[in-house]
Coordinates of C-alpha atoms and ligand atoms in Angstrom, one line a residue:
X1 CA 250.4 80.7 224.3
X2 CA 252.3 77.9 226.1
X3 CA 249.7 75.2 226.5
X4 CA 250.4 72.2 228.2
X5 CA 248.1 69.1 227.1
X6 CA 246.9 66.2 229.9
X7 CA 245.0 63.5 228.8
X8 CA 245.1 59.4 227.8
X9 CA 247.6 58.2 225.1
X10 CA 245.6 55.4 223.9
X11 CA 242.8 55.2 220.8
X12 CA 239.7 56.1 223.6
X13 CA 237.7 59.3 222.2
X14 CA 239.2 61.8 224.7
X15 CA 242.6 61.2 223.9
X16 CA 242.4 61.1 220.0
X17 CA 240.4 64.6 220.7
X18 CA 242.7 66.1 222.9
X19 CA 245.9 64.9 220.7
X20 CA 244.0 66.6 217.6
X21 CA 243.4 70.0 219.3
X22 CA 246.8 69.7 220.7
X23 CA 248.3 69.2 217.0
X24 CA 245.6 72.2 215.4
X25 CA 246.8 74.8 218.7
X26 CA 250.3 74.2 217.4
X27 CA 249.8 74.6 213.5
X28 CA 248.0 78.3 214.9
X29 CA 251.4 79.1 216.7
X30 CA 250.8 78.0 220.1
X31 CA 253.5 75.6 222.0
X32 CA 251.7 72.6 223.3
X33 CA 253.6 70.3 225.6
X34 CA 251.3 66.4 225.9
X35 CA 252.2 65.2 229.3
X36 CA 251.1 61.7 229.8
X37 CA 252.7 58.3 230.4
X38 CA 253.0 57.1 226.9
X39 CA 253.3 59.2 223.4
X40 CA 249.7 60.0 222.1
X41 CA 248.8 56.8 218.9
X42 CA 247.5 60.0 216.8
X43 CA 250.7 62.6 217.7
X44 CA 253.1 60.8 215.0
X45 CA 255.0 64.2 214.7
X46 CA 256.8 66.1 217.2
X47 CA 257.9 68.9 216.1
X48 CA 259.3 72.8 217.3
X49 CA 256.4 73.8 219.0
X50 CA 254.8 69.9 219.9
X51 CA 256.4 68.4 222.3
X52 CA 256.2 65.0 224.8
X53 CA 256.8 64.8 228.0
X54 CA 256.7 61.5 229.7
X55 CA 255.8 60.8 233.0
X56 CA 257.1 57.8 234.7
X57 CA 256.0 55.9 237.5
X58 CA 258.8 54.3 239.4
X59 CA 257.8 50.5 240.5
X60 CA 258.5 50.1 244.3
X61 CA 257.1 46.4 245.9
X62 CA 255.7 48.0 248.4
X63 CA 252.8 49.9 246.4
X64 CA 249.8 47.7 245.2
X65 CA 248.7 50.3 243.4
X66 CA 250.9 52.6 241.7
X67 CA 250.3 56.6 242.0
X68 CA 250.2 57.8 238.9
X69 CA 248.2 61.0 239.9
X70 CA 251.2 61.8 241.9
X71 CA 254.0 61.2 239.5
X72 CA 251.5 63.2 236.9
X73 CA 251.6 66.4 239.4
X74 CA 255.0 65.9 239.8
X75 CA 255.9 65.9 236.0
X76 CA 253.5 69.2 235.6
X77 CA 255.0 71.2 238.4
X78 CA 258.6 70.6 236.7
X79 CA 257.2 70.9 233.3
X80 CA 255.5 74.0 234.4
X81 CA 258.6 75.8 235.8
X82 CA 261.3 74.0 232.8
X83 CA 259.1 75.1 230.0
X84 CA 257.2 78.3 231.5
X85 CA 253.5 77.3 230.4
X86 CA 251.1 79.4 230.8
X87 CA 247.9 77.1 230.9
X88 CA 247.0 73.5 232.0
X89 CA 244.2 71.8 229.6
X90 CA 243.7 68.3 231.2
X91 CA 241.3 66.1 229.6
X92 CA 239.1 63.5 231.4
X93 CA 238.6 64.4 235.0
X94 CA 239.6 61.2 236.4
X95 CA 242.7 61.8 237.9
X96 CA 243.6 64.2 235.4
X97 CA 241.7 67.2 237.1
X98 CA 242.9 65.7 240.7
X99 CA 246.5 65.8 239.5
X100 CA 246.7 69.0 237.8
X101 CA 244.9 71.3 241.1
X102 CA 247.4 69.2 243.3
X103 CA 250.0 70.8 240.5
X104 CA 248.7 74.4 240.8
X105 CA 248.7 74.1 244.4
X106 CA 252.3 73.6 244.4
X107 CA 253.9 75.7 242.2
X108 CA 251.4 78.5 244.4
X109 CA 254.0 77.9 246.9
X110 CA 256.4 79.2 244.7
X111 CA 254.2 82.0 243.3
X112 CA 254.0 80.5 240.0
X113 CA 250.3 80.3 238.9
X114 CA 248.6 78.0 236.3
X115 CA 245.0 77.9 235.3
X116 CA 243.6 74.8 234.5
X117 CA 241.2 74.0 232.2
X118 CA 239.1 70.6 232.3
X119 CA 237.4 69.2 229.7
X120 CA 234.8 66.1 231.0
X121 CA 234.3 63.4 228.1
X122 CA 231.9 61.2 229.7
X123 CA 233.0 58.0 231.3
X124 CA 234.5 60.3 234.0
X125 CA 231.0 61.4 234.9
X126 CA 228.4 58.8 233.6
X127 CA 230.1 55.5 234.1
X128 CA 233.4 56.0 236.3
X129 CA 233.0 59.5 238.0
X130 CA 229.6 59.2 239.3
X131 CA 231.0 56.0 241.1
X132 CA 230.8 56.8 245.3
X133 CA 234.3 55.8 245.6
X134 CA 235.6 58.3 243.1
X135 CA 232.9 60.9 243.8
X136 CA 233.8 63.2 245.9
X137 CA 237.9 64.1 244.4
X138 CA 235.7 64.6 241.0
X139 CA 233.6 66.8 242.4
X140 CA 236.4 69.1 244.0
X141 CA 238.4 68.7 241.0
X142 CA 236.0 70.2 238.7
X143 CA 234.6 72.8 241.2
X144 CA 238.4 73.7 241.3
X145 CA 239.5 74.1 237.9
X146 CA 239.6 77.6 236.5
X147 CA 237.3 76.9 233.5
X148 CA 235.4 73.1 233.0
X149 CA 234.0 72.3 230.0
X150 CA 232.1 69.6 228.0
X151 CA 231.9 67.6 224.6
X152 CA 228.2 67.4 224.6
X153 CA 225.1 69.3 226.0
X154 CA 223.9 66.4 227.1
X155 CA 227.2 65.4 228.9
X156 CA 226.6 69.1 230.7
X157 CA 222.7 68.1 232.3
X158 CA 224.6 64.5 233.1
X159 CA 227.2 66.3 234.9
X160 CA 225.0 68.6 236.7
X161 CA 222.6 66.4 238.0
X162 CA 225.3 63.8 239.1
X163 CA 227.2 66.1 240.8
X164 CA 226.9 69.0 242.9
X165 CA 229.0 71.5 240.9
X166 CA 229.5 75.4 241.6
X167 CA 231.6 76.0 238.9
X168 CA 230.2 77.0 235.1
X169 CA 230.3 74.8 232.4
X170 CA 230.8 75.9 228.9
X171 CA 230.3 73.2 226.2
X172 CA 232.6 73.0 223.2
X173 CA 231.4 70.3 221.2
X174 CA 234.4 67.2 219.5
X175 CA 235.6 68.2 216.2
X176 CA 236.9 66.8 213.0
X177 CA 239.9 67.9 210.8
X178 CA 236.9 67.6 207.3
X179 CA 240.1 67.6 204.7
X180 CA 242.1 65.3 206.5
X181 CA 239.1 62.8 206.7
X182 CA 237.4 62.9 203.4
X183 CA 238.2 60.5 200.8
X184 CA 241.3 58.9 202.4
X185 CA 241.0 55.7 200.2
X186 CA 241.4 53.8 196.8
X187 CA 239.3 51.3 195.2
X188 CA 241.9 48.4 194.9
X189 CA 242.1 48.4 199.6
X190 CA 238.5 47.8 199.6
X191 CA 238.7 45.0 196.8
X192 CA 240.9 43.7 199.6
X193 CA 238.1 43.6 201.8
X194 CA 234.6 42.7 200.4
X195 CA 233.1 42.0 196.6
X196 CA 232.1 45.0 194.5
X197 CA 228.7 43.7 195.2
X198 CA 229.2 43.6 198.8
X199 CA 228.2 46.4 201.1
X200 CA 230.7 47.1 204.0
X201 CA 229.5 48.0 207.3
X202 CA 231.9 49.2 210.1
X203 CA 231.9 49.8 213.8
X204 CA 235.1 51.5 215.6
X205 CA 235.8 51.2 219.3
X206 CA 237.5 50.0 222.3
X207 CA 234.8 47.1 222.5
X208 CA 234.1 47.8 225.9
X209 CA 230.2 46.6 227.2
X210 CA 228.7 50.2 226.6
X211 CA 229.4 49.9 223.2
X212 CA 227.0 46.9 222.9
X213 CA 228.9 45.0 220.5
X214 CA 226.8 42.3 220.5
X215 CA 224.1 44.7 219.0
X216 CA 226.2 46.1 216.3
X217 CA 226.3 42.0 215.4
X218 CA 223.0 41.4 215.4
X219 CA 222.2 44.7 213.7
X220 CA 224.7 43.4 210.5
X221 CA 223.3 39.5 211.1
X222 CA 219.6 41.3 209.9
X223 CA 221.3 43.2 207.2
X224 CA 223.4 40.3 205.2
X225 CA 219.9 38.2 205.3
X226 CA 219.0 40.9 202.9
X227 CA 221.8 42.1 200.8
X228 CA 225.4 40.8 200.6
X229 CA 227.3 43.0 203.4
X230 CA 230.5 42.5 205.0
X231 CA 231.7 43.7 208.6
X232 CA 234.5 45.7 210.0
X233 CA 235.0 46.1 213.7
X234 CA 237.6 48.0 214.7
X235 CA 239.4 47.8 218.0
X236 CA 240.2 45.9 220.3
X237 CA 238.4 45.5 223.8
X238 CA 236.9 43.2 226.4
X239 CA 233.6 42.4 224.2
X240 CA 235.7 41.0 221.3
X241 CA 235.2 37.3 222.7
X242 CA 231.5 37.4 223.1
X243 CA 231.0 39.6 219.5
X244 CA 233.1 36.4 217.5
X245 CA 231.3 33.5 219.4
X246 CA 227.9 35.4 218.7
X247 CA 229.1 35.9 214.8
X248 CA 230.3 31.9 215.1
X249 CA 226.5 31.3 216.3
X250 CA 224.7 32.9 214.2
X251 CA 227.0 31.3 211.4
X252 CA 228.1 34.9 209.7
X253 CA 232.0 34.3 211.4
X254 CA 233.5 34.7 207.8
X255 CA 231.6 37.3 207.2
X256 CA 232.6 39.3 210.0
X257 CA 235.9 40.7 210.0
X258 CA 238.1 41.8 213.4
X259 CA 240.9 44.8 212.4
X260 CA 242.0 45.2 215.9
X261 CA 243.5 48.7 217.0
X262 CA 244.3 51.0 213.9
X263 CA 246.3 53.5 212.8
X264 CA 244.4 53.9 209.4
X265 CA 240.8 54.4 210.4
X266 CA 240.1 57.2 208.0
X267 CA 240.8 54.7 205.0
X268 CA 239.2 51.8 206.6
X269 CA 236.0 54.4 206.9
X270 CA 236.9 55.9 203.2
X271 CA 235.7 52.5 201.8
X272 CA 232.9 52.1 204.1
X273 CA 229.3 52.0 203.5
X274 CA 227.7 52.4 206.5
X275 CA 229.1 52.9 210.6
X276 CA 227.1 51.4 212.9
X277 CA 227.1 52.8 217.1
X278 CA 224.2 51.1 218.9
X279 CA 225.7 52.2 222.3
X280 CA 224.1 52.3 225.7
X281 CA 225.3 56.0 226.5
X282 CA 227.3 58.0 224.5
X283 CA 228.3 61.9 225.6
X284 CA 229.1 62.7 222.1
X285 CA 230.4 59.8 219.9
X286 CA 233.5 61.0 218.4
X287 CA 233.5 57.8 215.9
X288 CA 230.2 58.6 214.3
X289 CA 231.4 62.0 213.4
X290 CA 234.5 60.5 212.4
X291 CA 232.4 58.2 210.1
X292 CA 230.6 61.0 208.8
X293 CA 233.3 63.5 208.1
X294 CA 234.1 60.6 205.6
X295 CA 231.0 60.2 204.1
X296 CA 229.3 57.6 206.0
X297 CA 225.8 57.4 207.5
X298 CA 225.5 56.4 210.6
X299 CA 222.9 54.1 212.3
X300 CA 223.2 54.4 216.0
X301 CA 221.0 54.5 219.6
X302 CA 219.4 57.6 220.6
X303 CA 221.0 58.0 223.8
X304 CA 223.3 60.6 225.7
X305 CA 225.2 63.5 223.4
X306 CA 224.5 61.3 220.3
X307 CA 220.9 62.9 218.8
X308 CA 223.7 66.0 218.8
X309 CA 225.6 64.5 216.2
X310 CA 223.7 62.2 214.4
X311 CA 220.8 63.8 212.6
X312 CA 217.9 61.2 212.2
X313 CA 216.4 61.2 208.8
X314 CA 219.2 63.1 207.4
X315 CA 223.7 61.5 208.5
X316 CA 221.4 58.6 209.4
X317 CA 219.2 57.0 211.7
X318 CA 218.1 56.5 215.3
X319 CA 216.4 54.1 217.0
X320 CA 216.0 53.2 220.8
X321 CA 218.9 51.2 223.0
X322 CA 218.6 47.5 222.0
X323 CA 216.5 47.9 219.2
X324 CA 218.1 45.9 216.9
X325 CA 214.9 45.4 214.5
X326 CA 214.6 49.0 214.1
X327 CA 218.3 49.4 213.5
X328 CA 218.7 47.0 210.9
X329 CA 215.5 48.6 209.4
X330 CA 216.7 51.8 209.2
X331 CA 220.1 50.6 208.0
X332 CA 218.3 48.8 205.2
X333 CA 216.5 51.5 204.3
X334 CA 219.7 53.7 203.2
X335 CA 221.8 50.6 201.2
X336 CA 219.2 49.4 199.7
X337 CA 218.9 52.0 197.1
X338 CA 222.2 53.1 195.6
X339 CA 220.8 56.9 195.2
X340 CA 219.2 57.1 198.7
X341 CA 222.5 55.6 200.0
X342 CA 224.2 58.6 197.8
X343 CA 222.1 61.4 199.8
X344 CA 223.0 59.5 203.3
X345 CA 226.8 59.7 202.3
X346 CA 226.3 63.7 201.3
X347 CA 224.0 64.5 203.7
X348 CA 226.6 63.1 206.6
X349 CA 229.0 64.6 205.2
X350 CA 227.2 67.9 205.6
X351 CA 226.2 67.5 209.1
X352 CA 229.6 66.6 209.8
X353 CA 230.8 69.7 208.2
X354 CA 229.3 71.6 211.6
X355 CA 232.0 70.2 213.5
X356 CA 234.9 71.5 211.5
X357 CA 238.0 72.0 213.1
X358 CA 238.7 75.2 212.3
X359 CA 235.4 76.5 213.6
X360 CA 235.8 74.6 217.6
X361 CA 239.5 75.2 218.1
X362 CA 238.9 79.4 218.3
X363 CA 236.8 78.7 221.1
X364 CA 238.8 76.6 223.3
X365 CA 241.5 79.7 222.2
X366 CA 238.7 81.7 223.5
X367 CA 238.5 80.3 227.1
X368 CA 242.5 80.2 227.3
X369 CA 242.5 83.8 226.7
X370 CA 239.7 84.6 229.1
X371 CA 241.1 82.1 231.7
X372 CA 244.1 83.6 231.4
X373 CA 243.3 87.0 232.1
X374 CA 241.0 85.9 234.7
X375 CA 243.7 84.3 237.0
X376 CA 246.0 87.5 236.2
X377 CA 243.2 89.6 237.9
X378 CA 243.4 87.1 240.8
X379 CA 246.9 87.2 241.1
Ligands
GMT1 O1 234.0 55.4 225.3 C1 234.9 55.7 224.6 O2 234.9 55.5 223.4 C2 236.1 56.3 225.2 C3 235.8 57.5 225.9 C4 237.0 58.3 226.3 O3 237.0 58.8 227.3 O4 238.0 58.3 225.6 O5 235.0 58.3 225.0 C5 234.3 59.4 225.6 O6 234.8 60.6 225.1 C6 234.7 60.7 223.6 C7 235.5 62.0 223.3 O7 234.9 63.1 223.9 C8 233.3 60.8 223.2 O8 233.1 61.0 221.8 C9 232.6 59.5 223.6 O9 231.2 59.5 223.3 C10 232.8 59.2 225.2 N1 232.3 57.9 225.5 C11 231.2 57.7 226.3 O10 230.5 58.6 226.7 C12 230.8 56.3 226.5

């Protein structure tokens, strides 16, 4: 097939998992086009059947706001008719989905017809979508894609009570490439990091408030009263300021480390002990898997898609939103003990297991197919 890939090029969940897919669809023999404004951070290699299509948004003074969504149609309709694909798979509704039936609408004028598929990641429906100003377009947009799906089953009941939707929603869980993940490390980078005797803790995000940053300090602040521990946060976000003066006030600063956006999370998480995610909501919480792949329990909140992933008592531990006490319990529980921490590591690694590439992928190749075959009945 000739798929074409919408979504955002920056380190957020939705665009590392539609960047992955797009990169596993082309190793199967599919041609995958990525339209978006800047080249996805995970899509290092472009190859013969990956490609990158840019799409530009000309500056004019007159514009407070520029339209993206309209350059974005724009760019599909010509990408559409230069490169002949066959299916549109836009990820994260807002304006992706918008653009993309404002796409399909045109090239209809023309008698060209392209499905699209939407995949919801959660923002666009718990935090952003849901919003009364956005609303309405998200609603029509996923009522109006050919196939909708979600990461989480929890993101599907969020989605269907937030919005009046007509259309069905299939979930297809996130996935992790298992052999790409495991073991990316060596002992002398995490000698750069902590002591031997040192445990090292590590959250990953965009640092944004629903990540509760501030937890994930005061989570580590209860650990290192306990045992030596260092901390990784990975990212780089609006809560980074709040996170270092809270570290400064609770006088563990130089024990809390900042990595800012990386390239080389899967070694940072190779030498890593345990990943904290104390987040407010969560549809799925790509980062926990992407701790676990690698062999890292994970002590997170209970909310939204995560009880999915996470399996309490087993890749970890859950505990309420906010409850710091119970987090740092928990997490205490596993590093204490060098053989309990042993089973965590296996056991996440396990669970993690579930999520295996090659076992998702077939089914969003499953709904291409069917989509496909769908519209050419329509036609
Ligand atoms: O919140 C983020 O980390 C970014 C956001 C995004 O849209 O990129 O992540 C959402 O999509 C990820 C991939 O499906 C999920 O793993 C995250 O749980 C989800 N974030 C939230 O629901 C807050």
């Amino acid at each position: 097939m000739n798929i074409g890939i919408v979504c955002y090029p920056t380190f957020g969940g939705s665009g590392v998992v539609a960047t992955e897919l797009g990169i596993e669809l082309s190793k199967r023999g599919h041609e995958v086009h990525f339209i978006t404004y800047k080249q996805p951070v995970r899509l290092e290699l472009l190859g013969n059947n990956v490609h990158f299509h840019e799409v530009n948004v000309p500056q004019y003074p007159l514009f407070h706001y520029q339209p993206y969504e309209l350059a974005l149609s724009s760019k599909l309709v010509d990408m559409v008719k230069l490169h002949g694909i066959d299916i549109l798979h836009v990820h994260y509704a807002i304006p992706h989905a918008y653009a993309a039936y404002m796409a399909k609408k045109m090239l209809m004028e023309e008698n060209i017809y392209v499905p699209i598929v939407t995949t919801l990641h959660g923002t666009d429906i718990t935090l952003v979508g849901s919003h009364p100003f956005y609303k309405p377009a998200v609603t029509f947009s996923i009522n109006k894609s050919d196939a909708v799906t979600c990461v989480s089953e929890s993101l599907k009941e969020d989605t269907l009570r937030l919005f009046d939707i007509k259309n069905d929603i299939q979930v297809v869980t996130n996935f992790i490439d298992i052999d790409k993940e495991r073991h990316a490390f060596t002992d002398c980078q995490r000698a750069m990091m902590a002591r031997d005797n040192e445990k090292i803790i590590t959250h990953v995000s965009n640092l944004r408030k629903v990540k509760r940053i501030t937890d994930v300090i005061q989570v580590f602040f209860r650990i290192q009263k306990e045992i030596p521990a260092r901390l990784m946060l990975v990212g780089e976000g609006p809560e980074k300021e709040n996170a270092e003066n809270l570290a400064d006030q609770l006088g563990i600063g130089p024990k809390v480390v900042f990595l800012g956006n990386s390239n080389e999370v899967d070694r940072i998480l190779g030498y890593s002990d345990l990943f904290l995610l104390p987040s407010e909501t969560e549809s799925f919480g790509l980062a926990a898997l992407e701790a676990m792949a690698a062999g890292v329990p994970v002590i997170s909140s209970n909310s939204g898609g995560i009880p999915e992933v996470n399996k309490h008592g087993y890749s970890g531990f859950l505990s309420n939103v906010g409850d710091v006490d119970d987090m740092a319990k928990h997490a205490l529980t596993i590093l204490k003990d060098q053989k309990t921490l042993d089973k965590f590591k296996h056991q996440a690694e396990m669970q993690a297991s579930q999520f295996d590439i090659h076992k998702i992928v077939p089914q969003y190749e499953a709904i291409y197919e069917e989509t496909l075959s769908k519209c050419m009945l329509l036609k």
